[in-house]
Amino acid sequence: MRQLNRLNQYQRLWQASAGEAQSVSIRELATRCFCSERHMRTLLRQMQDAGWLNWHSQSGRGKRGELHFLVTPESLRSEMLEFALNTGQQQNALALAQLDPDDLRALLNPFLGGLWQNETPTLRIPYYRPLDPLVPGFLPGRAEQHLAGQIFSGLTRFVTRSFQPQGDLAHHWDVSPDGLCWRFHLHSTLYWHNGDAVTAEQLQAQLHKLLTLPALQKLFASVERIDITHPWCLTFKLHHPDYWLAHRLASYGSRLAHPQQPMLGTGPFRLVTFSRELVRLESHDYYHLGHPLLKAVEFWITPQLFEQDLGTSCRHPVQIAIGEADELQHLQPVSNSISLGFCYLTLRPGARLNDAQLRRLVQIIHHSSLLQTLPLDEDLITPSRELLPGWQMPDWPTEQVSLPNKLTLVYHLPVELHTMAEQFKRHLQTLGCELTVIFHNGKNWEGCTQLASADLMMGDRLIGEAPECTLEQWLRCDPLWPNLLSAQQFAHLQATLDAVQRQPDEQQRNRALQDVFYHLMDNAILTPMFNYQYRISAPPGVEGIHLNTRGWFDFAEAWLPAPSL
């Protein structure tokens, strides 16, 4: 970007005198700009023609000329940034924004949040890290899970403020009396993001591909085959009933991409740019449901804005602010809720720990001050004794039992578990137990080689739109459980889950699943530790934002009022 290079050279000239007039030679200027004297003369002419400065040279080699600055580098950068944004040159805009955190924050403030760009409603969200690729199946990050739901569609879907699956690519479905045949009736006008018509054959092929993924194989183990019984009807034949099938198909992991172009979907937004600096979505003109009210949504990957001591808009990924970081007092606290997801502790039964020792470790977590004294940001976490509302862990009589001399704890992200692990280690040391702490650098247990041998595990369980179904999926698909339980215990657990999913009545099915988790908690195999406080703030000009169970909001519902004249 030539303009950016020229601006950087201008900044070097300016800094020598903080913008005051200079009496200087061409040779000195060329040295500052790391270029030849000939190129320096060209740069001065170009900057003068652009109205940035005045250069009055004197004839003769080595003579000093007079340099007068007409505009500040900051005003030029802001002007270039606005031009790049208004002409859709997002990558150029991000290149212009590579500054120190304080300067970057000041420069980006007018361009973040909701604004009308060339009469197009656009929402820009500053984000603290690059986003991972949107691969088929399960994704570890909340932001990636949310994006998958905005870009891709499934046969069914979840909507805000409802735990029941709704129609998506299929507008209706019906189930045979024995629960072994599910027919999904497709919309007759479906389009991929490139404008191609969607066919039942494409959807069938993509579903077959998803069902070959190891994790989804476990989730859809009841599916015998998927048939096209009409040009606009897909029929699932099951080995045994699974009354969570519509819920499973509504999960973000079951969204369907184009067979040849995996980044093309049929969701309300199409993916235009996906890089480490910028993710840009634009509305899908042929979306089969309600059209988005925004034209574009952008994630600006600006980790500089999230330095701990800056007090900026988002010091933790569960707290999202849309808009100006310096003026948080003017942002509306749009939504604030305790997440259904939780951080948990699991303990391996029957190895180095007997039943009384398992219960003792759980009591240390909940009856000491460990959770209440974590040195974390205020209002970030809430200690919890429930997996879900009403799913409370049991209380046992206090037992003063000795612990083994040595134990091993393995944990993964989020960062709060770093603090929790170290506090737990120090506490156990006072009881004569040496705790070896191992960090698995991931958002889940994939690839963790220590999982099969550790005595204790700490992790984070995200909860989707259907809490009970999400927890059932956790027991079926997460590598934690076959590594934590014996082969016999894990086989019994899976057989119990098969019996639970056969129950057509949802309330009975949920109560049966609650019993499964109560058994795990009563045996001190699993205990919740804390929930997060999800929070979204937005400037007054952004409407239609409602917090969902993943701590995000449906981009298709957000909108911007027309600007005042």
Coordinates of C-alpha atoms in Angstrom, one line a residue:
M1 CA 0.0 0.0 0.0
R2 CA 1.9 3.0 -1.3
Q3 CA -0.1 5.6 0.6
L4 CA 0.7 3.8 3.9
N5 CA 4.4 3.8 3.1
R6 CA 4.2 7.4 2.3
L7 CA 2.4 8.1 5.5
N8 CA 5.0 6.3 7.5
Q9 CA 7.7 8.4 5.9
Y10 CA 5.8 11.5 6.7
Q11 CA 5.6 10.4 10.3
R12 CA 9.4 10.1 10.4
L13 CA 9.8 13.6 9.1
W14 CA 7.3 14.9 11.6
Q15 CA 8.7 13.3 14.7
A16 CA 12.1 15.0 14.4
S17 CA 10.5 18.3 15.5
A18 CA 7.0 17.2 16.7
G19 CA 5.6 19.1 13.7
E20 CA 7.5 22.3 14.1
A21 CA 9.1 23.9 11.1
Q22 CA 12.6 22.6 10.3
S23 CA 15.7 23.9 8.6
V24 CA 17.2 20.7 7.2
S25 CA 19.2 19.3 4.3
I26 CA 18.0 16.7 1.8
R27 CA 20.8 14.4 3.1
E28 CA 19.4 14.5 6.6
L29 CA 15.9 13.9 5.5
A30 CA 17.0 10.9 3.4
T31 CA 18.8 9.5 6.4
R32 CA 15.6 9.7 8.5
C33 CA 13.6 8.0 5.8
F34 CA 16.2 5.3 5.0
C35 CA 16.2 6.2 1.3
S36 CA 18.3 7.9 -1.4
E37 CA 18.5 11.7 -1.8
R38 CA 16.9 11.4 -5.2
H39 CA 13.9 9.4 -3.8
M40 CA 13.7 11.9 -0.9
R41 CA 13.1 14.7 -3.4
T42 CA 10.4 12.7 -5.1
L43 CA 8.7 12.1 -1.7
L44 CA 8.8 15.7 -0.8
R45 CA 7.2 16.7 -4.1
Q46 CA 4.5 14.1 -3.8
M47 CA 3.7 15.2 -0.2
Q48 CA 3.6 18.8 -1.2
D49 CA 1.3 18.1 -4.1
A50 CA -1.0 16.2 -1.7
G51 CA -1.1 19.3 0.6
W52 CA 0.7 17.6 3.5
L53 CA 3.7 20.0 3.7
N54 CA 5.6 22.9 2.1
W55 CA 9.3 22.4 1.2
H56 CA 11.4 25.4 0.2
S57 CA 14.8 24.2 -1.0
Q58 CA 17.9 26.2 -1.7
S59 CA 20.2 25.6 -4.6
G60 CA 23.5 24.0 -4.0
R61 CA 24.6 20.6 -2.7
G62 CA 24.3 20.3 1.1
K63 CA 22.2 23.5 1.4
R64 CA 19.5 23.5 4.0
G65 CA 15.9 24.0 3.1
E66 CA 12.8 25.0 5.0
L67 CA 10.2 22.3 5.9
H68 CA 6.7 23.3 7.1
F69 CA 4.1 20.7 8.1
L70 CA 0.4 21.4 7.2
V71 CA -1.4 18.4 8.6
T72 CA -0.7 15.9 11.5
P73 CA 0.1 12.3 10.7
E74 CA -2.9 11.3 13.0
S75 CA -5.4 13.3 10.9
L76 CA -3.9 11.8 7.7
R77 CA -4.2 8.3 9.1
S78 CA -7.7 8.8 10.2
E79 CA -8.7 10.2 6.8
M80 CA -7.1 7.3 5.0
L81 CA -8.8 4.8 7.3
E82 CA -12.2 6.4 6.7
F83 CA -11.6 6.3 2.9
A84 CA -10.5 2.6 3.1
L85 CA -13.6 1.7 5.1
N86 CA -16.0 3.6 2.9
T87 CA -14.6 1.9 -0.2
G88 CA -14.7 -1.6 1.3
Q89 CA -10.9 -1.9 1.6
Q90 CA -10.9 -3.5 5.0
Q91 CA -7.4 -5.1 4.7
N92 CA -6.0 -1.6 3.9
A93 CA -7.8 -0.2 6.9
L94 CA -6.3 -2.8 9.2
A95 CA -2.9 -2.1 7.8
L96 CA -3.4 1.6 8.6
A97 CA -4.4 0.7 12.1
Q98 CA -1.2 -1.1 13.2
L99 CA -0.3 1.3 16.0
D100 CA 0.5 1.1 19.7
P101 CA -2.6 0.2 21.8
D102 CA -3.4 3.7 23.0
D103 CA -3.1 5.2 19.6
L104 CA -4.9 2.3 18.0
R105 CA -7.8 2.7 20.4
A106 CA -8.1 6.4 19.7
L107 CA -8.0 5.9 16.0
L108 CA -10.5 3.1 15.8
N109 CA -13.1 4.5 18.2
P110 CA -15.1 6.4 15.5
F111 CA -15.2 3.3 13.3
L112 CA -16.2 0.6 15.7
G113 CA -19.8 -0.4 16.6
G114 CA -22.7 0.2 14.4
L115 CA -22.6 2.7 11.5
W116 CA -24.0 3.3 8.1
Q117 CA -21.2 2.9 5.6
N118 CA -22.2 4.1 2.1
E119 CA -25.8 3.8 3.2
T120 CA -25.1 0.2 4.2
P121 CA -25.8 -0.8 7.9
T122 CA -22.5 -2.3 9.2
L123 CA -21.6 -3.7 12.6
R124 CA -17.9 -3.8 13.6
I125 CA -16.8 -5.8 16.6
P126 CA -13.3 -5.6 18.1
Y127 CA -12.1 -9.1 19.0
Y128 CA -9.2 -10.3 21.2
R129 CA -7.8 -13.2 19.1
P130 CA -7.7 -14.6 15.6
L131 CA -10.5 -17.0 14.9
D132 CA -9.9 -20.7 14.1
P133 CA -11.0 -22.2 10.8
L134 CA -14.6 -23.2 10.5
V135 CA -14.1 -26.9 9.9
P136 CA -17.0 -29.4 9.8
G137 CA -18.2 -30.9 13.1
F138 CA -17.5 -29.7 16.6
L139 CA -15.6 -26.5 17.2
P140 CA -13.9 -25.6 20.5
G141 CA -14.4 -21.8 20.6
R142 CA -17.7 -20.0 21.4
A143 CA -17.0 -17.4 18.7
E144 CA -16.4 -20.1 16.0
Q145 CA -19.5 -22.0 17.1
H146 CA -21.6 -18.8 16.8
L147 CA -20.1 -18.0 13.4
A148 CA -20.9 -21.5 12.1
G149 CA -24.5 -20.9 13.1
Q150 CA -24.6 -17.6 11.2
I151 CA -23.0 -18.9 8.0
F152 CA -24.3 -22.4 7.7
S153 CA -27.8 -23.9 8.1
G154 CA -28.9 -27.3 9.3
L155 CA -32.1 -29.3 8.7
T156 CA -33.3 -27.8 12.0
R157 CA -32.1 -24.9 14.1
F158 CA -32.5 -23.2 17.5
V159 CA -33.8 -19.7 17.9
T160 CA -33.2 -17.2 20.7
R161 CA -35.3 -17.7 23.8
S162 CA -36.4 -21.2 23.0
F163 CA -34.8 -24.6 23.8
Q164 CA -36.9 -26.4 21.2
P165 CA -35.6 -27.0 17.6
Q166 CA -37.3 -25.1 14.8
G167 CA -37.4 -25.6 11.1
D168 CA -34.5 -24.5 9.0
L169 CA -33.6 -26.1 5.7
A170 CA -36.6 -28.4 6.6
H171 CA -39.7 -26.4 7.3
H172 CA -41.5 -29.4 9.0
W173 CA -40.7 -32.9 10.1
D174 CA -42.7 -35.9 11.3
V175 CA -41.9 -39.1 13.2
S176 CA -43.3 -42.6 12.8
P177 CA -45.2 -44.0 15.9
D178 CA -42.2 -46.4 16.6
G179 CA -39.7 -43.5 16.5
L180 CA -37.6 -45.2 13.8
C181 CA -38.5 -43.1 10.8
W182 CA -38.1 -39.3 10.6
R183 CA -39.1 -37.4 7.5
F184 CA -37.7 -33.9 7.0
H185 CA -39.6 -31.8 4.5
L186 CA -37.3 -29.3 2.7
H187 CA -38.0 -25.8 1.4
S188 CA -38.4 -26.0 -2.3
T189 CA -36.3 -22.8 -2.8
L190 CA -33.0 -23.0 -1.2
Y191 CA -29.8 -21.3 -2.4
W192 CA -26.1 -21.5 -1.5
H193 CA -24.3 -18.3 -0.9
N194 CA -23.0 -18.3 -4.5
G195 CA -26.5 -18.3 -5.9
D196 CA -26.6 -22.0 -6.9
A197 CA -29.8 -23.9 -6.0
V198 CA -29.6 -26.5 -3.2
T199 CA -30.6 -30.1 -4.0
A200 CA -31.6 -32.9 -1.7
E201 CA -28.7 -35.0 -3.1
Q202 CA -26.2 -32.4 -1.9
L203 CA -27.7 -32.3 1.6
Q204 CA -27.8 -36.1 1.8
A205 CA -24.1 -36.3 0.7
Q206 CA -23.1 -33.6 3.3
L207 CA -25.0 -35.4 6.0
H208 CA -23.2 -38.7 5.1
K209 CA -19.9 -36.9 5.3
L210 CA -20.7 -35.4 8.8
L211 CA -21.7 -38.9 10.0
T212 CA -18.2 -40.2 9.2
L213 CA -16.6 -37.8 11.6
P214 CA -15.6 -39.8 14.7
A215 CA -17.4 -37.5 17.2
L216 CA -20.5 -37.2 15.2
Q217 CA -20.5 -41.0 14.6
K218 CA -21.1 -41.4 18.3
L219 CA -23.8 -38.7 18.3
F220 CA -25.7 -40.2 15.4
A221 CA -25.1 -43.8 16.3
S222 CA -28.8 -44.6 16.0
V223 CA -28.9 -43.5 12.3
E224 CA -29.0 -46.5 9.9
R225 CA -29.4 -44.6 6.7
I226 CA -30.6 -41.3 5.1
D227 CA -32.8 -41.7 2.0
I228 CA -34.3 -39.2 -0.5
T229 CA -37.9 -40.2 -0.5
H230 CA -39.0 -37.2 -2.5
P231 CA -37.1 -34.4 -4.3
W232 CA -37.8 -32.3 -1.2
C233 CA -37.8 -34.9 1.5
L234 CA -35.0 -36.5 3.5
T235 CA -35.9 -39.6 5.5
F236 CA -33.8 -40.9 8.4
K237 CA -34.1 -44.6 9.2
L238 CA -32.9 -45.4 12.7
H239 CA -31.6 -48.6 14.4
H240 CA -33.4 -47.6 17.6
P241 CA -35.4 -44.5 18.6
D242 CA -33.6 -41.3 19.3
Y243 CA -36.0 -38.6 20.3
W244 CA -33.2 -36.1 20.4
L245 CA -32.6 -36.4 16.7
A246 CA -34.1 -33.0 15.8
H247 CA -32.1 -31.4 18.6
R248 CA -28.9 -33.0 17.3
L249 CA -29.5 -31.8 13.8
A250 CA -30.0 -28.2 15.1
S251 CA -26.6 -28.2 16.8
Y252 CA -23.9 -26.0 15.2
G253 CA -21.8 -29.2 14.6
S254 CA -24.5 -30.5 12.2
R255 CA -24.6 -27.4 9.9
L256 CA -24.2 -28.2 6.2
A257 CA -21.7 -26.7 3.8
H258 CA -21.5 -26.7 0.0
P259 CA -20.1 -30.1 -1.2
Q260 CA -17.3 -28.5 -3.3
Q261 CA -16.8 -25.2 -1.5
P262 CA -16.7 -25.8 2.3
M263 CA -16.9 -22.1 3.2
L264 CA -20.2 -21.7 1.4
G265 CA -23.4 -22.2 3.3
T266 CA -27.0 -21.3 3.2
G267 CA -27.2 -19.3 6.4
P268 CA -28.3 -15.6 6.8
F269 CA -24.7 -14.4 6.3
R270 CA -22.1 -15.4 3.8
L271 CA -18.4 -15.3 4.5
V272 CA -16.5 -12.7 2.5
T273 CA -13.2 -12.4 4.3
F274 CA -11.5 -14.7 6.8
S275 CA -8.0 -13.8 7.9
R276 CA -6.0 -13.4 11.1
E277 CA -6.8 -9.6 11.0
L278 CA -10.4 -9.5 9.7
V279 CA -13.5 -11.6 9.4
R280 CA -16.3 -10.0 7.3
L281 CA -19.8 -11.4 6.8
E282 CA -22.4 -10.0 4.4
S283 CA -26.1 -10.8 4.3
H284 CA -27.3 -13.6 2.0
D285 CA -29.7 -12.1 -0.5
Y286 CA -31.4 -15.5 -1.1
Y287 CA -31.8 -16.6 2.5
H288 CA -34.8 -18.8 2.9
L289 CA -35.9 -17.4 6.3
G290 CA -36.2 -13.8 7.6
H291 CA -33.6 -11.6 6.0
P292 CA -30.9 -10.0 8.2
L293 CA -31.4 -6.3 9.0
L294 CA -27.6 -5.7 8.8
K295 CA -25.7 -5.8 5.6
A296 CA -22.3 -6.6 7.0
V297 CA -20.7 -7.7 10.3
E298 CA -16.9 -7.4 10.8
F299 CA -14.6 -8.9 13.4
W300 CA -11.6 -6.7 13.8
I301 CA -8.9 -8.8 15.3
T302 CA -7.1 -6.3 17.5
P303 CA -5.5 -8.0 20.5
Q304 CA -3.8 -4.7 21.3
L305 CA -7.1 -3.3 22.5
F306 CA -7.4 -5.9 25.2
E307 CA -4.2 -5.3 27.2
Q308 CA -5.0 -5.8 30.8
D309 CA -4.1 -2.3 32.0
L310 CA -5.9 -0.4 29.3
G311 CA -9.4 -0.7 30.8
T312 CA -10.8 -1.3 27.3
S313 CA -14.0 -2.8 26.0
C314 CA -13.4 -6.5 26.5
R315 CA -10.9 -7.8 29.1
H316 CA -12.4 -11.3 28.8
P317 CA -14.0 -13.1 25.9
V318 CA -17.3 -13.5 27.8
Q319 CA -17.7 -9.8 28.0
I320 CA -18.2 -8.3 24.6
A321 CA -18.5 -4.5 24.0
I322 CA -19.5 -3.2 20.6
G323 CA -18.3 0.3 20.0
E324 CA -16.1 2.9 21.6
A325 CA -13.7 1.5 24.3
D326 CA -12.9 4.8 25.9
E327 CA -16.5 5.7 26.8
L328 CA -17.9 2.6 28.4
Q329 CA -20.1 4.7 30.5
H330 CA -22.1 5.6 27.4
L331 CA -22.6 2.0 26.3
Q332 CA -25.9 0.3 27.1
P333 CA -25.6 -2.9 29.1
V334 CA -27.8 -4.8 26.6
S335 CA -27.6 -8.2 28.2
N336 CA -26.1 -9.6 31.3
S337 CA -26.7 -13.2 32.5
I338 CA -25.1 -16.1 34.2
S339 CA -24.0 -18.7 31.6
L340 CA -25.4 -22.2 31.6
G341 CA -22.0 -23.4 30.7
F342 CA -19.6 -24.1 33.6
C343 CA -16.1 -24.9 34.7
Y344 CA -15.9 -28.3 36.3
L345 CA -13.7 -30.7 38.2
T346 CA -13.7 -34.5 37.5
L347 CA -12.0 -37.1 39.7
R348 CA -10.9 -40.6 38.7
P349 CA -12.6 -43.2 40.9
G350 CA -11.0 -46.3 42.1
A351 CA -7.4 -45.5 41.2
R352 CA -5.4 -43.7 43.9
L353 CA -8.6 -42.2 45.4
N354 CA -11.3 -44.1 47.4
D355 CA -14.9 -42.8 47.8
A356 CA -14.2 -40.9 51.0
Q357 CA -11.1 -39.1 49.5
L358 CA -13.1 -38.2 46.3
R359 CA -15.8 -36.6 48.5
R360 CA -13.1 -34.8 50.5
L361 CA -11.6 -33.2 47.4
V362 CA -15.0 -32.0 46.3
Q363 CA -15.7 -30.5 49.7
I364 CA -12.4 -28.7 49.6
I365 CA -13.5 -27.0 46.4
H366 CA -16.9 -25.9 47.7
H367 CA -16.5 -25.6 51.5
S368 CA -13.2 -23.7 51.5
S369 CA -12.7 -20.2 50.3
L370 CA -10.9 -21.2 47.0
L371 CA -13.7 -20.2 44.7
Q372 CA -14.6 -17.0 46.5
T373 CA -11.1 -15.7 46.7
L374 CA -9.9 -16.3 43.1
P375 CA -8.0 -13.1 42.2
L376 CA -10.1 -12.5 39.1
D377 CA -11.9 -9.6 37.6
E378 CA -15.0 -8.6 39.5
D379 CA -18.3 -10.0 38.2
L380 CA -16.5 -12.4 35.9
I381 CA -17.4 -15.7 37.5
T382 CA -20.1 -17.0 39.9
P383 CA -19.3 -20.0 42.1
S384 CA -21.9 -22.7 41.5
R385 CA -23.2 -26.0 43.0
E386 CA -25.5 -26.7 40.1
L387 CA -24.8 -28.2 36.7
L388 CA -28.0 -26.6 35.4
P389 CA -30.7 -24.7 37.3
G390 CA -32.2 -27.3 39.7
W391 CA -29.5 -29.9 39.0
Q392 CA -27.8 -29.4 42.4
M393 CA -24.9 -31.4 43.7
P394 CA -25.4 -33.5 46.8
D395 CA -24.3 -32.6 50.3
W396 CA -22.3 -35.2 52.4
P397 CA -21.3 -35.2 56.0
T398 CA -17.9 -33.7 56.5
E399 CA -15.2 -36.4 56.7
Q400 CA -11.7 -35.6 57.8
V401 CA -9.8 -38.2 55.8
S402 CA -6.2 -38.1 54.7
L403 CA -5.3 -37.7 51.1
P404 CA -2.7 -39.5 49.1
N405 CA 0.8 -38.1 49.3
K406 CA 0.8 -37.3 45.5
L407 CA -1.8 -36.5 43.0
T408 CA -1.8 -35.3 39.4
L409 CA -4.1 -32.6 37.9
V410 CA -4.5 -31.8 34.2
Y411 CA -6.5 -28.9 33.0
H412 CA -7.2 -26.9 29.8
L413 CA -8.3 -23.4 29.0
P414 CA -9.9 -21.0 29.9
V415 CA -7.3 -18.9 31.7
E416 CA -9.2 -18.8 35.0
L417 CA -8.3 -22.5 35.5
H418 CA -4.6 -21.4 35.7
T419 CA -5.4 -19.5 38.8
M420 CA -7.7 -22.2 40.2
A421 CA -5.1 -24.9 39.7
E422 CA -2.4 -23.0 41.5
Q423 CA -4.7 -22.2 44.4
F424 CA -5.8 -25.8 44.7
K425 CA -2.1 -26.9 44.6
R426 CA -1.2 -24.6 47.5
H427 CA -4.2 -25.7 49.5
L428 CA -3.5 -29.4 49.1
Q429 CA 0.1 -28.8 50.1
T430 CA -1.0 -27.6 53.5
L431 CA -2.8 -31.0 53.9
G432 CA 0.3 -32.9 53.0
C433 CA -0.6 -33.7 49.4
E434 CA 1.7 -32.8 46.6
L435 CA -0.3 -31.9 43.5
T436 CA 1.5 -32.0 40.2
V437 CA -0.2 -29.6 37.8
I438 CA -0.2 -30.1 34.0
F439 CA -1.6 -27.6 31.5
H440 CA -3.0 -28.9 28.3
N441 CA -2.9 -25.9 25.9
G442 CA -6.3 -26.3 24.2
K443 CA -10.0 -25.4 24.6
N444 CA -10.9 -29.1 24.9
W445 CA -9.3 -32.5 25.6
E446 CA -8.4 -33.4 22.0
G447 CA -4.8 -34.5 21.8
C448 CA -4.3 -34.6 25.6
T449 CA -2.0 -37.5 26.3
Q450 CA -2.1 -37.1 30.1
L451 CA -5.9 -37.5 30.3
A452 CA -5.7 -41.3 30.7
S453 CA -3.4 -41.1 33.8
A454 CA -4.3 -37.9 35.7
D455 CA -6.2 -38.2 39.0
L456 CA -8.1 -34.9 38.6
M457 CA -9.2 -32.9 35.5
M458 CA -10.5 -29.4 35.2
G459 CA -12.1 -28.0 32.1
D460 CA -14.9 -25.9 30.6
R461 CA -18.2 -27.2 29.3
L462 CA -20.0 -24.9 26.9
I463 CA -23.8 -25.2 26.9
G464 CA -25.7 -24.7 23.7
E465 CA -29.3 -23.8 23.0
A466 CA -30.7 -27.1 24.4
P467 CA -29.0 -27.6 27.7
E468 CA -30.0 -31.2 28.4
C469 CA -29.2 -32.3 24.9
T470 CA -25.8 -30.6 25.1
L471 CA -25.0 -32.4 28.3
E472 CA -26.0 -35.7 26.8
Q473 CA -23.8 -35.0 23.8
W474 CA -20.9 -34.2 26.3
L475 CA -21.2 -37.7 27.8
R476 CA -21.4 -39.4 24.4
C477 CA -18.7 -37.6 22.5
D478 CA -16.1 -36.0 24.8
P479 CA -12.8 -38.0 25.1
L480 CA -12.8 -37.1 28.8
W481 CA -15.3 -39.9 29.8
P482 CA -13.7 -43.0 28.2
N483 CA -10.4 -41.9 29.7
L484 CA -11.9 -41.1 33.1
L485 CA -14.1 -44.2 33.6
S486 CA -13.3 -47.9 33.3
A487 CA -14.3 -49.7 30.2
Q488 CA -17.2 -51.3 32.1
Q489 CA -18.3 -48.0 33.6
F490 CA -18.2 -46.2 30.2
A491 CA -20.2 -49.0 28.5
H492 CA -22.8 -48.9 31.2
L493 CA -23.0 -45.1 30.8
Q494 CA -23.6 -45.3 27.0
A495 CA -26.3 -48.0 27.5
T496 CA -28.0 -45.7 30.0
L497 CA -27.9 -42.8 27.5
D498 CA -29.4 -45.1 24.8
A499 CA -32.3 -45.9 27.2
V500 CA -32.8 -42.2 27.9
Q501 CA -33.0 -41.1 24.3
R502 CA -35.7 -43.8 23.6
Q503 CA -38.2 -41.9 25.8
P504 CA -40.5 -39.8 23.5
D505 CA -41.7 -37.6 26.4
E506 CA -39.3 -34.7 26.7
Q507 CA -39.9 -34.1 30.4
Q508 CA -39.3 -37.8 31.3
R509 CA -36.2 -37.8 29.0
N510 CA -34.8 -34.7 30.8
R511 CA -35.5 -36.2 34.2
A512 CA -33.8 -39.4 33.3
L513 CA -30.7 -37.5 32.1
Q514 CA -30.7 -35.5 35.3
D515 CA -30.5 -38.8 37.2
V516 CA -27.5 -39.8 35.2
F517 CA -25.7 -36.6 36.2
Y518 CA -26.8 -36.8 39.8
H519 CA -25.2 -40.2 40.0
L520 CA -21.9 -38.8 38.7
M521 CA -22.0 -36.0 41.2
D522 CA -23.2 -38.2 44.1
N523 CA -20.2 -40.5 43.4
A524 CA -17.9 -37.4 43.5
I525 CA -16.8 -38.1 39.9
L526 CA -18.0 -34.7 38.6
T527 CA -18.6 -31.4 40.3
P528 CA -19.4 -27.9 38.9
M529 CA -17.1 -25.1 40.2
F530 CA -18.3 -21.8 38.6
N531 CA -20.3 -20.1 35.8
Y532 CA -19.3 -17.1 33.8
Q533 CA -21.1 -13.8 33.7
Y534 CA -22.0 -13.2 30.1
R535 CA -22.2 -9.6 29.2
I536 CA -22.8 -7.6 26.0
S537 CA -22.7 -3.8 25.9
A538 CA -23.5 -1.7 22.8
P539 CA -23.8 2.0 22.0
P540 CA -27.2 3.6 21.8
G541 CA -27.4 3.3 18.0
V542 CA -27.4 -0.5 17.9
E543 CA -30.7 -2.3 18.4
G544 CA -32.1 -5.8 18.5
I545 CA -29.3 -7.4 20.5
H546 CA -30.4 -10.3 22.8
L547 CA -27.9 -12.4 24.6
N548 CA -28.0 -16.1 23.7
T549 CA -26.8 -19.2 25.6
R550 CA -23.3 -18.9 24.0
G551 CA -22.9 -15.3 25.2
W552 CA -23.4 -13.9 21.7
F553 CA -26.4 -12.5 19.8
D554 CA -28.1 -13.3 16.6
F555 CA -26.6 -11.1 13.9
A556 CA -29.7 -11.4 11.9
E557 CA -31.8 -9.7 14.6
A558 CA -29.5 -6.7 15.2
W559 CA -30.3 -3.4 13.4
L560 CA -29.2 0.2 13.1
P561 CA -31.7 3.1 13.2
A562 CA -31.4 5.4 10.1
P563 CA -28.9 8.3 10.8
S564 CA -30.3 11.7 11.7
L565 CA -30.3 14.3 8.9

